[in-house]
Amino acid sequence: MRTGNLSDKRGESQRDKNKTPEADVDFIVNTINKLPKYSSHYRREQTETLYLEPGMTVQKIYNLYKTEFAAQEEIAGRKCVEFSTFKKIFYNEFNLRCKSLKKDTCNKCDAYATAIQGYGSKEEKELKLQEHNAHLEKAELLRSKMKDDFERAKVNNNIECLSFDLEKTLPLPRIPTNIIFYKRQLWVYNCGIHAASNEKGYCYVWAEGEAGRGAQEVRSCLLNYIDDKLPKNVDHLILWSDSCGGQNRNIKLTLMLKAALQSHQTLKTISMRFLEPGHIFLPNDTDFGKYESCLKGHQRIYSVDDYINTSVHHLLNTISILTTLEREVGYSSYTWATRVNSESSITTGTKKNGSH
């Protein structure tokens, strides 16, 4: 029988026994610190979040850690920590994100990054760095301006702010049969318009056999919205889009807006604004994402009406399908030009009578 004073250790924490040794934590931290890290090229403001190389994952970093751990002779006899422990340290000690593989990057940012990391002189690299910073500042300024315009439209009934964009083409038919990928499919187009006043998206859907996807179709969708959906009390319309010359930034769209301004009963000013190329994220992208999420549950779509009906049942409160665009809806550039008063300037953006 045991004798002596025995302390009661029931209820005591076992945390210290399971705690990862500081030496192991330091080794993991040092390993992760050796990895190259980057800030996002889309935002210039200071942020604590850094990004790892595209394709890098926590599992890959753990494998690198094990390789480096095994190569250290002075720590022979010790064991690598488990992946769960490594993962916990990774998220607790660092504010890192494993960046997804790049898809649509900014060509200017890519060119600047290549020049800065290249073999030029120090002065040349410094100049490119300054140009890159100016490019990022402009992109951020335009994003902030668009956000301010949307906020103004929410509180001022006399202002409406719209963003518009074309969604990526949708295949028709949409079926899971493998052979369809080797066939020439019909494409369905969707021109989205997002209104700031009610935070709702509107879609114009048509097939490529009915119309194209150029400036004429985009302006026809905009005109239809201005004529049918724009609140009657609006006197200042602000439009935001990307800088695609074939669809948005061209004389054809300007002529249409001028004609719409002259014929509309309440509109006095139309402002057309563009985001910086390569740094474009419009509210329409969110609308398109919601719509495409609905399509995931529908493997078989055989017509434009099927695409429309898919969204009607799921997105009634956030996205509305206004109409399908038919060939006769579009107008030629000559039609718009004849509606514009020949004495007024195309670049003023205001009515000839001096209204602001």
mmCIF file of C-alpha atoms in Angstrom, residues 150-284:
data_model
loop_
_atom_site.group_PDB
_atom_site.id
_atom_site.type_symbol
_atom_site.label_atom_id
_atom_site.label_comp_id
_atom_site.label_asym_id
_atom_site.label_seq_id
_atom_site.Cartn_x
_atom_site.Cartn_y
_atom_site.Cartn_z
ATOM 1 C CA PHE A 150 -24.610 54.084 -56.760
ATOM 2 C CA GLU A 151 -25.023 55.416 -53.232
ATOM 3 C CA ARG A 152 -26.256 58.787 -54.545
ATOM 4 C CA ALA A 153 -28.876 57.071 -56.698
ATOM 5 C CA LYS A 154 -30.205 55.177 -53.677
ATOM 6 C CA VAL A 155 -30.986 58.365 -51.738
ATOM 7 C CA ASN A 156 -31.789 60.838 -54.540
ATOM 8 C CA ASN A 157 -34.916 60.104 -56.578
ATOM 9 C CA ASN A 158 -33.776 62.425 -59.361
ATOM 10 C CA ILE A 159 -30.651 60.353 -60.059
ATOM 11 C CA GLU A 160 -30.429 56.852 -61.464
ATOM 12 C CA CYS A 161 -27.182 54.927 -61.850
ATOM 13 C CA LEU A 162 -26.991 51.916 -64.144
ATOM 14 C CA SER A 163 -24.196 49.496 -64.917
ATOM 15 C CA PHE A 164 -24.393 47.251 -67.947
ATOM 16 C CA ASP A 165 -22.380 44.385 -69.372
ATOM 17 C CA LEU A 166 -22.660 41.286 -71.530
ATOM 18 C CA GLU A 167 -22.476 37.912 -69.811
ATOM 19 C CA LYS A 168 -20.229 35.202 -71.183
ATOM 20 C CA THR A 169 -21.931 33.279 -73.958
ATOM 21 C CA LEU A 170 -24.194 30.381 -72.975
ATOM 22 C CA PRO A 171 -24.348 27.192 -75.095
ATOM 23 C CA LEU A 172 -27.514 25.905 -76.719
ATOM 24 C CA PRO A 173 -28.434 23.140 -76.281
ATOM 25 C CA ARG A 174 -26.980 22.608 -72.811
ATOM 26 C CA ILE A 175 -26.860 18.836 -72.337
ATOM 27 C CA PRO A 176 -24.392 16.450 -70.631
ATOM 28 C CA THR A 177 -23.799 14.335 -73.757
ATOM 29 C CA ASN A 178 -20.069 14.178 -74.509
ATOM 30 C CA ILE A 179 -20.413 14.464 -78.268
ATOM 31 C CA ILE A 180 -21.921 17.942 -77.925
ATOM 32 C CA PHE A 181 -18.479 19.343 -77.123
ATOM 33 C CA TYR A 182 -17.311 18.445 -80.627
ATOM 34 C CA LYS A 183 -20.271 20.101 -82.354
ATOM 35 C CA ARG A 184 -20.830 23.723 -83.355
ATOM 36 C CA GLN A 185 -23.367 24.993 -80.819
ATOM 37 C CA LEU A 186 -25.695 27.957 -80.965
ATOM 38 C CA TRP A 187 -24.770 30.702 -78.495
ATOM 39 C CA VAL A 188 -27.170 32.587 -76.246
ATOM 40 C CA TYR A 189 -26.372 36.193 -75.296
ATOM 41 C CA ASN A 190 -27.421 38.040 -72.154
ATOM 42 C CA CYS A 191 -27.090 41.800 -71.737
ATOM 43 C CA GLY A 192 -27.421 42.684 -68.055
ATOM 44 C CA ILE A 193 -28.427 46.075 -66.669
ATOM 45 C CA HIS A 194 -28.163 46.698 -62.921
ATOM 46 C CA ALA A 195 -30.124 49.573 -61.367
ATOM 47 C CA ALA A 196 -28.849 51.273 -58.231
ATOM 48 C CA SER A 197 -32.227 52.661 -57.125
ATOM 49 C CA ASN A 198 -33.761 49.246 -56.412
ATOM 50 C CA GLU A 199 -30.556 47.134 -56.463
ATOM 51 C CA LYS A 200 -32.070 44.850 -59.072
ATOM 52 C CA GLY A 201 -30.668 43.300 -62.220
ATOM 53 C CA TYR A 202 -32.430 43.178 -65.579
ATOM 54 C CA CYS A 203 -31.583 40.855 -68.445
ATOM 55 C CA TYR A 204 -32.109 40.932 -72.188
ATOM 56 C CA VAL A 205 -31.648 37.460 -73.639
ATOM 57 C CA TRP A 206 -31.394 36.397 -77.277
ATOM 58 C CA ALA A 207 -29.799 33.777 -79.514
ATOM 59 C CA GLU A 208 -27.017 34.552 -81.968
ATOM 60 C CA GLY A 209 -29.307 33.860 -84.928
ATOM 61 C CA GLU A 210 -31.585 36.730 -83.875
ATOM 62 C CA ALA A 211 -28.934 39.412 -83.388
ATOM 63 C CA GLY A 212 -25.221 39.867 -82.741
ATOM 64 C CA ARG A 213 -23.476 41.082 -79.593
ATOM 65 C CA GLY A 214 -22.043 44.413 -80.670
ATOM 66 C CA ALA A 215 -22.743 48.083 -80.092
ATOM 67 C CA GLN A 216 -26.106 48.026 -81.859
ATOM 68 C CA GLU A 217 -27.519 45.313 -79.602
ATOM 69 C CA VAL A 218 -26.162 46.898 -76.412
ATOM 70 C CA ARG A 219 -27.620 50.310 -77.222
ATOM 71 C CA SER A 220 -30.971 48.737 -78.160
ATOM 72 C CA CYS A 221 -31.145 47.117 -74.712
ATOM 73 C CA LEU A 222 -30.228 50.400 -73.015
ATOM 74 C CA LEU A 223 -32.789 52.374 -74.997
ATOM 75 C CA ASN A 224 -35.507 49.850 -74.204
ATOM 76 C CA TYR A 225 -34.680 50.171 -70.501
ATOM 77 C CA ILE A 226 -34.592 53.985 -70.617
ATOM 78 C CA ASP A 227 -37.944 54.138 -72.421
ATOM 79 C CA ASP A 228 -39.767 51.485 -70.387
ATOM 80 C CA LYS A 229 -38.115 51.126 -66.967
ATOM 81 C CA LEU A 230 -36.397 54.384 -66.071
ATOM 82 C CA PRO A 231 -38.381 56.168 -63.311
ATOM 83 C CA LYS A 232 -40.211 59.193 -64.706
ATOM 84 C CA ASN A 233 -38.792 61.607 -62.127
ATOM 85 C CA VAL A 234 -35.131 60.934 -63.043
ATOM 86 C CA ASP A 235 -33.354 63.892 -64.648
ATOM 87 C CA HIS A 236 -29.732 62.669 -64.318
ATOM 88 C CA LEU A 237 -28.761 59.238 -65.625
ATOM 89 C CA ILE A 238 -25.291 57.828 -64.881
ATOM 90 C CA LEU A 239 -24.029 54.828 -66.841
ATOM 91 C CA TRP A 240 -21.052 52.635 -65.894
ATOM 92 C CA SER A 241 -19.456 49.929 -68.023
ATOM 93 C CA ASP A 242 -16.135 48.502 -69.110
ATOM 94 C CA SER A 243 -14.109 50.139 -71.874
ATOM 95 C CA CYS A 244 -14.837 47.641 -74.654
ATOM 96 C CA GLY A 245 -14.766 49.721 -77.823
ATOM 97 C CA GLY A 246 -16.828 47.290 -79.880
ATOM 98 C CA GLN A 247 -19.753 47.357 -77.461
ATOM 99 C CA ASN A 248 -19.698 50.374 -75.151
ATOM 100 C CA ARG A 249 -17.094 53.021 -75.859
ATOM 101 C CA ASN A 250 -17.990 54.127 -79.384
ATOM 102 C CA ILE A 251 -19.813 56.791 -81.379
ATOM 103 C CA LYS A 252 -22.806 54.504 -81.990
ATOM 104 C CA LEU A 253 -23.680 54.344 -78.310
ATOM 105 C CA THR A 254 -23.070 58.083 -77.959
ATOM 106 C CA LEU A 255 -25.530 58.824 -80.773
ATOM 107 C CA MET A 256 -28.180 56.667 -79.117
ATOM 108 C CA LEU A 257 -27.735 58.357 -75.742
ATOM 109 C CA LYS A 258 -27.951 61.768 -77.405
ATOM 110 C CA ALA A 259 -31.167 60.783 -79.147
ATOM 111 C CA ALA A 260 -32.604 59.349 -75.925
ATOM 112 C CA LEU A 261 -31.698 62.531 -74.056
ATOM 113 C CA GLN A 262 -33.521 64.728 -76.557
ATOM 114 C CA SER A 263 -36.656 62.589 -76.713
ATOM 115 C CA HIS A 264 -37.046 61.756 -73.012
ATOM 116 C CA GLN A 265 -39.503 63.886 -71.053
ATOM 117 C CA THR A 266 -37.531 64.335 -67.833
ATOM 118 C CA LEU A 267 -33.886 63.507 -68.566
ATOM 119 C CA LYS A 268 -31.574 66.519 -68.609
ATOM 120 C CA THR A 269 -28.142 64.911 -68.289
ATOM 121 C CA ILE A 270 -26.600 61.548 -69.164
ATOM 122 C CA SER A 271 -23.113 60.749 -67.857
ATOM 123 C CA MET A 272 -21.224 57.824 -69.384
ATOM 124 C CA ARG A 273 -18.309 56.531 -67.297
ATOM 125 C CA PHE A 274 -15.836 53.688 -67.729
ATOM 126 C CA LEU A 275 -13.779 51.615 -65.308
ATOM 127 C CA GLU A 276 -10.047 51.123 -65.784
ATOM 128 C CA PRO A 277 -9.345 48.150 -68.101
ATOM 129 C CA GLY A 278 -8.101 45.113 -66.217
ATOM 130 C CA HIS A 279 -9.676 46.233 -62.924
ATOM 131 C CA ILE A 280 -13.339 45.861 -63.737
ATOM 132 C CA PHE A 281 -15.914 44.419 -61.386
ATOM 133 C CA LEU A 282 -19.448 45.585 -62.053
ATOM 134 C CA PRO A 283 -22.594 44.778 -60.042
ATOM 135 C CA ASN A 284 -23.666 42.812 -63.114
#
